[in-house]
XYZ file of C-alpha atoms in Angstrom:
447
model
C 37.974 76.639 -206.999
C 38.010 74.765 -203.503
C 34.995 77.184 -201.964
C 33.179 75.473 -198.877
C 30.253 75.289 -200.486
C 28.684 75.994 -203.238
C 24.893 76.902 -203.759
C 23.364 76.312 -206.594
C 20.365 77.825 -208.013
C 19.723 81.933 -206.942
C 16.386 82.075 -205.811
C 14.821 82.715 -202.205
C 16.963 79.127 -200.894
C 19.911 79.516 -202.781
C 20.203 82.797 -201.961
C 19.714 82.887 -198.619
C 22.041 80.117 -197.612
C 24.518 81.671 -199.173
C 24.146 84.067 -197.483
C 23.995 82.575 -193.939
C 26.902 80.696 -194.670
C 29.284 83.492 -195.652
C 27.777 85.607 -192.759
C 29.808 82.697 -190.639
C 32.703 83.310 -191.841
C 32.771 80.399 -194.944
C 33.848 80.629 -198.615
C 30.657 80.798 -200.955
C 29.874 79.772 -203.784
C 26.532 80.581 -205.565
C 25.481 79.796 -208.539
C 22.390 81.419 -211.161
C 21.779 80.317 -214.677
C 19.745 83.553 -215.241
C 20.638 87.165 -214.883
C 18.577 88.803 -212.284
C 15.681 89.987 -212.260
C 14.465 87.390 -214.056
C 10.588 86.437 -213.563
C 9.792 84.282 -211.728
C 6.158 83.058 -210.131
C 4.702 83.176 -206.252
C 4.196 86.590 -205.261
C 2.387 86.477 -202.337
C 4.718 85.602 -198.850
C 3.509 84.234 -195.652
C 3.650 85.760 -192.283
C 6.317 83.621 -190.591
C 8.243 85.176 -193.976
C 8.814 88.411 -191.639
C 10.980 87.373 -188.888
C 13.031 85.394 -191.086
C 13.750 88.216 -193.001
C 14.838 90.470 -189.500
C 17.022 87.735 -189.265
C 18.024 87.648 -192.319
C 18.646 91.593 -191.981
C 16.633 92.413 -195.545
C 12.669 93.327 -193.863
C 12.656 96.609 -194.575
C 13.722 96.230 -197.885
C 11.422 93.913 -198.690
C 8.702 95.997 -197.553
C 9.480 98.976 -199.874
C 9.126 96.615 -202.479
C 5.447 94.869 -201.436
C 2.183 95.826 -200.916
C 0.918 94.747 -197.073
C -1.271 91.694 -197.004
C -3.207 91.571 -193.734
C -5.198 88.764 -194.532
C -7.383 86.568 -197.724
C -10.921 85.980 -198.991
C -12.382 83.353 -200.276
C -14.821 84.038 -202.751
C -17.583 80.293 -204.006
C -19.608 80.101 -206.333
C -21.835 78.344 -204.720
C -22.338 81.031 -202.156
C -23.932 84.589 -202.153
C -21.274 85.620 -199.144
C -17.805 85.657 -198.722
C -14.886 84.463 -196.453
C -12.211 86.388 -194.459
C -9.271 85.870 -192.363
C -7.133 87.455 -190.951
C -3.620 86.762 -189.441
C -3.297 89.260 -186.368
C -6.745 86.488 -185.557
C -4.614 83.571 -185.298
C -3.477 81.733 -182.033
C -0.251 84.021 -181.872
C -0.854 87.655 -183.299
C 2.105 88.824 -183.414
C 2.442 88.731 -187.033
C -0.453 90.204 -188.430
C 0.528 90.751 -192.266
C 2.749 89.598 -194.819
C 3.606 91.478 -198.574
C 3.089 90.446 -201.757
C 6.494 90.937 -203.793
C 7.294 90.980 -207.840
C 9.521 88.119 -207.217
C 12.390 89.753 -209.521
C 12.618 92.526 -207.714
C 12.540 90.085 -204.014
C 14.784 87.227 -205.704
C 17.664 89.737 -206.735
C 17.050 91.659 -203.270
C 17.720 88.581 -201.793
C 20.400 87.718 -204.460
C 22.162 90.470 -204.357
C 22.369 90.840 -200.346
C 23.852 87.797 -200.422
C 26.734 88.930 -202.313
C 26.737 92.190 -199.809
C 27.132 88.915 -197.296
C 30.234 87.916 -198.885
C 29.651 84.519 -200.669
C 30.663 84.445 -204.734
C 27.880 85.146 -207.096
C 27.809 84.864 -210.909
C 24.589 84.636 -212.572
C 24.773 83.177 -216.687
C 25.982 80.030 -215.174
C 24.680 76.554 -215.343
C 25.270 73.466 -213.896
C 26.380 70.742 -216.243
C 27.584 68.185 -213.805
C 27.685 67.620 -210.277
C 29.764 64.126 -209.504
C 30.568 64.011 -205.204
C 31.884 61.100 -205.665
C 35.804 62.736 -207.623
C 37.148 63.225 -204.279
C 36.394 60.209 -203.022
C 39.762 58.639 -201.409
C 41.216 61.776 -202.120
C 40.801 65.413 -200.680
C 36.638 64.305 -199.882
C 35.947 66.960 -202.445
C 32.685 67.201 -204.625
C 32.797 68.217 -208.770
C 30.605 70.547 -209.803
C 31.490 71.791 -213.547
C 29.845 75.366 -214.920
C 29.420 76.113 -217.432
C 28.669 80.205 -218.828
C 26.970 81.711 -221.234
C 29.891 82.349 -223.443
C 31.522 78.584 -222.924
C 33.405 78.872 -220.570
C 33.310 76.053 -218.256
C 34.828 75.685 -214.579
C 34.964 73.335 -212.232
C 34.558 74.522 -208.091
C 35.335 71.723 -205.766
C 33.869 72.010 -202.032
C 33.435 70.430 -199.511
C 30.104 71.494 -199.770
C 26.982 71.203 -202.329
C 23.590 72.468 -201.711
C 21.403 72.627 -204.690
C 18.635 74.926 -204.308
C 17.487 74.632 -207.904
C 14.159 74.988 -207.680
C 11.922 72.562 -210.156
C 15.238 72.065 -212.080
C 16.438 69.570 -209.230
C 19.744 68.412 -209.447
C 20.670 66.616 -207.343
C 17.138 64.789 -207.213
C 17.854 64.065 -210.431
C 21.478 63.514 -210.500
C 20.534 60.192 -207.831
C 17.232 59.127 -209.552
C 15.755 60.290 -206.113
C 12.344 62.137 -207.580
C 9.149 60.617 -206.920
C 6.199 62.454 -208.223
C 3.279 62.704 -205.585
C 0.761 60.355 -206.125
C -1.935 62.504 -204.382
C -2.245 65.460 -206.472
C -1.242 67.274 -209.592
C -1.812 70.333 -211.076
C -1.043 73.062 -213.516
C -1.159 76.360 -213.189
C -2.391 79.527 -216.452
C -1.686 83.261 -215.489
C -0.783 86.623 -216.228
C -0.944 90.327 -214.511
C -3.543 92.635 -215.143
C -3.970 96.632 -214.694
C -6.559 98.100 -213.235
C -8.388 94.890 -211.679
C -10.539 96.097 -208.769
C -9.697 95.567 -205.645
C -10.450 95.720 -202.224
C -10.595 99.613 -201.189
C -8.696 100.683 -198.478
C -6.401 98.732 -196.018
C -6.721 95.867 -197.218
C -5.829 96.349 -200.594
C -3.007 94.231 -200.489
C -5.219 90.891 -199.337
C -4.817 87.590 -201.646
C -8.640 86.504 -202.727
C -9.357 82.859 -204.078
C -11.692 82.153 -205.982
C -13.434 78.515 -206.519
C -14.277 76.920 -210.059
C -15.460 73.474 -211.379
C -12.210 72.747 -212.453
C -10.179 74.031 -209.989
C -10.002 77.538 -208.172
C -7.823 80.989 -208.703
C -5.840 83.643 -207.232
C -5.981 87.646 -206.665
C -2.714 89.132 -206.031
C -2.041 92.919 -205.320
C 0.894 94.019 -206.753
C 2.443 97.413 -205.091
C 2.993 98.345 -209.053
C -1.103 98.545 -209.078
C -0.469 94.979 -211.348
C -2.543 91.764 -209.708
C -1.769 88.468 -210.729
C -4.351 86.296 -211.679
C -3.638 82.291 -212.173
C -5.699 79.187 -212.815
C -4.779 76.391 -210.873
C -6.737 72.928 -211.965
C -6.188 69.783 -213.305
C -3.909 68.793 -216.219
C -7.487 67.126 -217.540
C -8.788 70.758 -217.908
C -5.999 72.085 -219.472
C -6.259 69.973 -222.177
C -9.486 71.239 -223.210
C -7.639 74.188 -224.515
C -7.725 75.041 -228.390
C -6.925 78.042 -229.203
C -4.015 80.486 -227.541
C -3.233 80.696 -224.278
C -4.343 84.094 -223.340
C -7.351 83.275 -225.368
C -7.712 79.874 -222.546
C -6.943 82.372 -219.840
C -10.438 84.933 -220.816
C -12.666 81.600 -220.840
C -11.626 79.762 -217.679
C -11.998 83.851 -216.147
C -15.211 83.718 -217.108
C -16.095 80.597 -215.345
C -15.482 82.496 -212.357
C -18.217 85.300 -212.885
C -16.277 87.152 -209.554
C -13.859 87.133 -210.268
C -14.260 87.859 -213.823
C -16.632 91.334 -212.545
C -12.998 92.097 -210.636
C -11.481 91.917 -214.073
C -13.960 93.423 -216.755
C -12.006 96.879 -216.523
C -8.715 95.693 -216.386
C -6.461 94.614 -219.677
C -4.041 91.693 -219.159
C -0.800 93.410 -220.032
C 1.279 90.987 -222.023
C 0.177 87.445 -223.068
C -0.124 84.401 -220.662
C 2.230 81.992 -219.116
C 1.223 78.325 -218.082
C 3.459 75.931 -215.818
C 3.142 71.909 -215.126
C 3.016 72.112 -211.343
C 3.224 68.011 -210.743
C 3.649 67.983 -207.295
C 6.862 65.580 -206.322
C 9.154 65.256 -203.178
C 12.630 63.498 -203.066
C 13.502 60.150 -201.510
C 15.869 62.127 -199.248
C 17.131 65.742 -198.535
C 20.377 64.882 -197.265
C 23.610 62.708 -197.544
C 27.378 62.539 -197.700
C 28.715 66.579 -198.265
C 25.127 67.783 -199.667
C 21.460 69.465 -199.583
C 18.674 69.466 -201.490
C 16.805 72.796 -200.210
C 13.297 74.387 -201.301
C 11.472 73.117 -203.995
C 14.634 71.332 -205.015
C 13.651 69.127 -202.471
C 9.691 69.101 -202.622
C 7.146 70.895 -204.647
C 2.950 70.513 -203.243
C 1.287 73.449 -204.600
C 0.876 76.988 -204.599
C -2.614 76.404 -202.643
C -1.438 79.021 -199.805
C 1.159 81.005 -201.572
C 4.229 77.501 -198.562
C 6.210 78.062 -201.860
C 8.785 80.810 -200.506
C 8.167 80.586 -196.243
C 9.339 76.518 -196.839
C 12.293 77.038 -199.397
C 13.862 79.743 -196.998
C 13.022 78.561 -193.542
C 14.531 75.618 -195.481
C 17.842 77.981 -195.868
C 18.133 78.610 -192.226
C 17.783 74.824 -190.935
C 20.224 73.436 -193.176
C 22.844 76.805 -192.457
C 22.769 75.803 -189.165
C 23.576 72.000 -189.923
C 26.174 73.230 -192.784
C 27.905 75.582 -190.887
C 28.759 72.754 -187.797
C 29.627 70.215 -190.762
C 32.340 72.965 -192.419
C 33.694 73.821 -188.561
C 34.252 69.911 -187.734
C 31.983 69.512 -184.764
C 29.602 66.400 -186.002
C 28.027 65.031 -183.475
C 26.438 68.927 -183.199
C 26.198 68.492 -187.351
C 24.245 65.058 -187.672
C 21.492 66.824 -184.892
C 21.706 69.627 -186.705
C 20.355 68.006 -190.197
C 18.134 64.987 -188.355
C 15.403 68.890 -187.305
C 16.611 69.711 -191.240
C 14.859 66.914 -192.389
C 11.999 66.682 -189.954
C 11.344 70.418 -190.614
C 11.957 69.255 -195.210
C 9.294 66.865 -194.512
C 7.001 68.579 -192.113
C 6.001 71.951 -193.978
C 4.963 70.184 -196.834
C 2.647 67.485 -194.965
C 0.324 70.128 -193.239
C 0.212 72.386 -196.478
C -0.688 69.082 -198.387
C -3.629 68.179 -196.184
C -5.773 71.514 -196.825
C -3.996 70.873 -200.465
C -5.251 67.399 -201.481
C -9.008 68.877 -200.555
C -9.354 72.354 -201.584
C -11.637 71.707 -204.536
C -14.191 69.294 -201.551
C -16.938 70.585 -201.053
C -16.776 70.054 -197.294
C -13.823 71.791 -197.161
C -15.104 74.007 -199.016
C -17.720 74.639 -196.723
C -15.202 74.581 -193.576
C -13.653 78.129 -195.493
C -16.670 79.856 -195.899
C -17.601 79.478 -192.339
C -15.593 81.708 -190.750
C -17.495 82.062 -187.171
C -17.087 78.657 -186.833
C -14.704 78.438 -183.956
C -14.925 75.195 -181.517
C -11.649 74.650 -179.412
C -10.194 77.424 -181.297
C -10.314 76.028 -184.434
C -9.532 78.594 -186.485
C -7.443 80.524 -184.874
C -5.025 76.398 -185.346
C -6.279 76.879 -189.681
C -4.991 81.118 -188.915
C -1.675 79.770 -187.963
C -1.456 77.564 -190.344
C -2.151 79.853 -193.074
C 0.666 82.010 -191.814
C 3.131 79.580 -192.148
C 3.812 79.382 -187.734
C 4.597 74.859 -187.820
C 7.846 75.094 -186.414
C 7.586 77.478 -183.332
C 5.349 74.647 -181.476
C 2.401 76.323 -181.181
C -0.031 73.926 -180.551
C -2.356 73.567 -183.378
C -2.171 70.321 -183.667
C -4.942 69.149 -181.350
C -6.798 71.619 -182.989
C -6.008 71.094 -186.297
C -7.172 67.463 -185.020
C -10.770 68.584 -184.604
C -10.739 70.570 -187.584
C -10.094 66.532 -189.795
C -12.802 64.933 -187.503
C -15.570 67.914 -188.707
C -13.775 67.596 -192.143
C -14.509 63.813 -192.319
C -18.089 64.021 -190.316
C -19.284 66.629 -192.571
C -18.116 64.074 -196.086
C -21.152 61.472 -194.701
C -23.555 64.091 -194.178
C -22.956 64.973 -197.722
C -21.016 61.341 -199.110
C -22.405 61.164 -202.565
C -20.969 64.646 -203.836
C -18.708 63.646 -201.626
C -17.873 60.655 -203.343
C -18.474 62.175 -207.030
C -15.966 64.978 -206.223
C -13.327 62.323 -204.412
C -14.118 60.209 -208.016
C -13.733 63.239 -210.374
C -10.162 63.742 -208.212
C -9.568 60.107 -208.958
C -9.584 60.232 -212.764
C -7.522 62.984 -213.548
C -4.343 62.351 -211.301
C -4.592 59.408 -213.119
C -4.491 60.421 -216.771
C -1.833 63.054 -214.668
C 0.593 60.265 -214.698
C -0.442 58.292 -217.217
C 0.483 61.138 -219.354
C 3.743 62.133 -216.888
C 4.584 58.228 -218.207
C 4.472 56.242 -214.991
C 1.501 53.818 -213.878
C -1.222 55.103 -212.742
C -2.535 51.939 -211.138
C 0.516 51.281 -208.785
C 0.309 52.836 -205.273
C -1.585 54.907 -206.354
C -3.323 56.557 -203.530
C -6.027 59.286 -203.167
C -7.258 60.471 -199.893
C -10.962 62.182 -199.069
């Protein structure tokens, strides 16, 4: 019961880091509270996921369960045209597509792969306690208590603990380090539809984003013919619900006529589901003999399908650092952990700027003008949407130019921009108050 590492959570982040560390010869225990396959939202991946699949050795398996996603379509009720973005037009043309997957299949694939690489995997095992100080003064090992579905309790004594528990945020809660994002709050309502009208031909798998008065919808085609459709809006909007979730989803879809048209012959499979996607992060992502990766550290918003990519990328970064640490290579481990910290902060920050402003009329105007490629800004934007954030691709100066144009655009439509800002501020205050926080304390909502 004394492994090198215990990984809490068998989602994409946990399964990836477990596979990588086991492949390096370490004794790794991977704990998942549920059983695979289990439902999870977040079916759309990014092009920069593909090289990670290559490195992990699962690309062909992932592509076999996915549908190709060559780009994204943006649809606005305030514009007659749609706006198309293709990943093959990014600054680096080497990653022209991603895939959509059913997360139940995808997550199980990665979990089984970790077992194939040598990790000891356990399903139906919930972590009930983590004591990082249990071994202080003796062997230096942590204590991880786990309860199986049959009531059996097991004590694991790892040298290192990796929290990949997703929104359970086991270690962040343990250290009282979790903090809600004071710039953004959202919730989601979604379901799967049969017979939704898709884009014909090669671009059938493209994701479509539909704006509506209260937020935006995703439209994600899946390989088996079903389509994932979800609304993301402020928690204040969801408080208006009077009937059941399914009725409320259909009422919300009616607020986006162009989406409703594509679903007019579709049938909702089973019922609708909702989740509170309150954005959060942790005060830190690593410490003495532990690290937090993926959503266990931070969650922003599903706006640009960044969740799985950021989770898996954090797994790769943490695996490098933990491998050095377990081998006693202190200086190399510290350098790798410092890079890990930078990566963990950089990814959400890059996506967040757009996410915080996606309902603003100025950003909508820019996204709906795809022909605008001054200073290669369009290519830089596509690089960000593809997840090309960590390889030194020179998106920074072009992104700065995009931001300048955005703020200038806000000035030209100042009354409308201010109205949107005030609406966001009011909704966020209500969300923070509902979460039991003081909404006036350190409230920071940017335009």
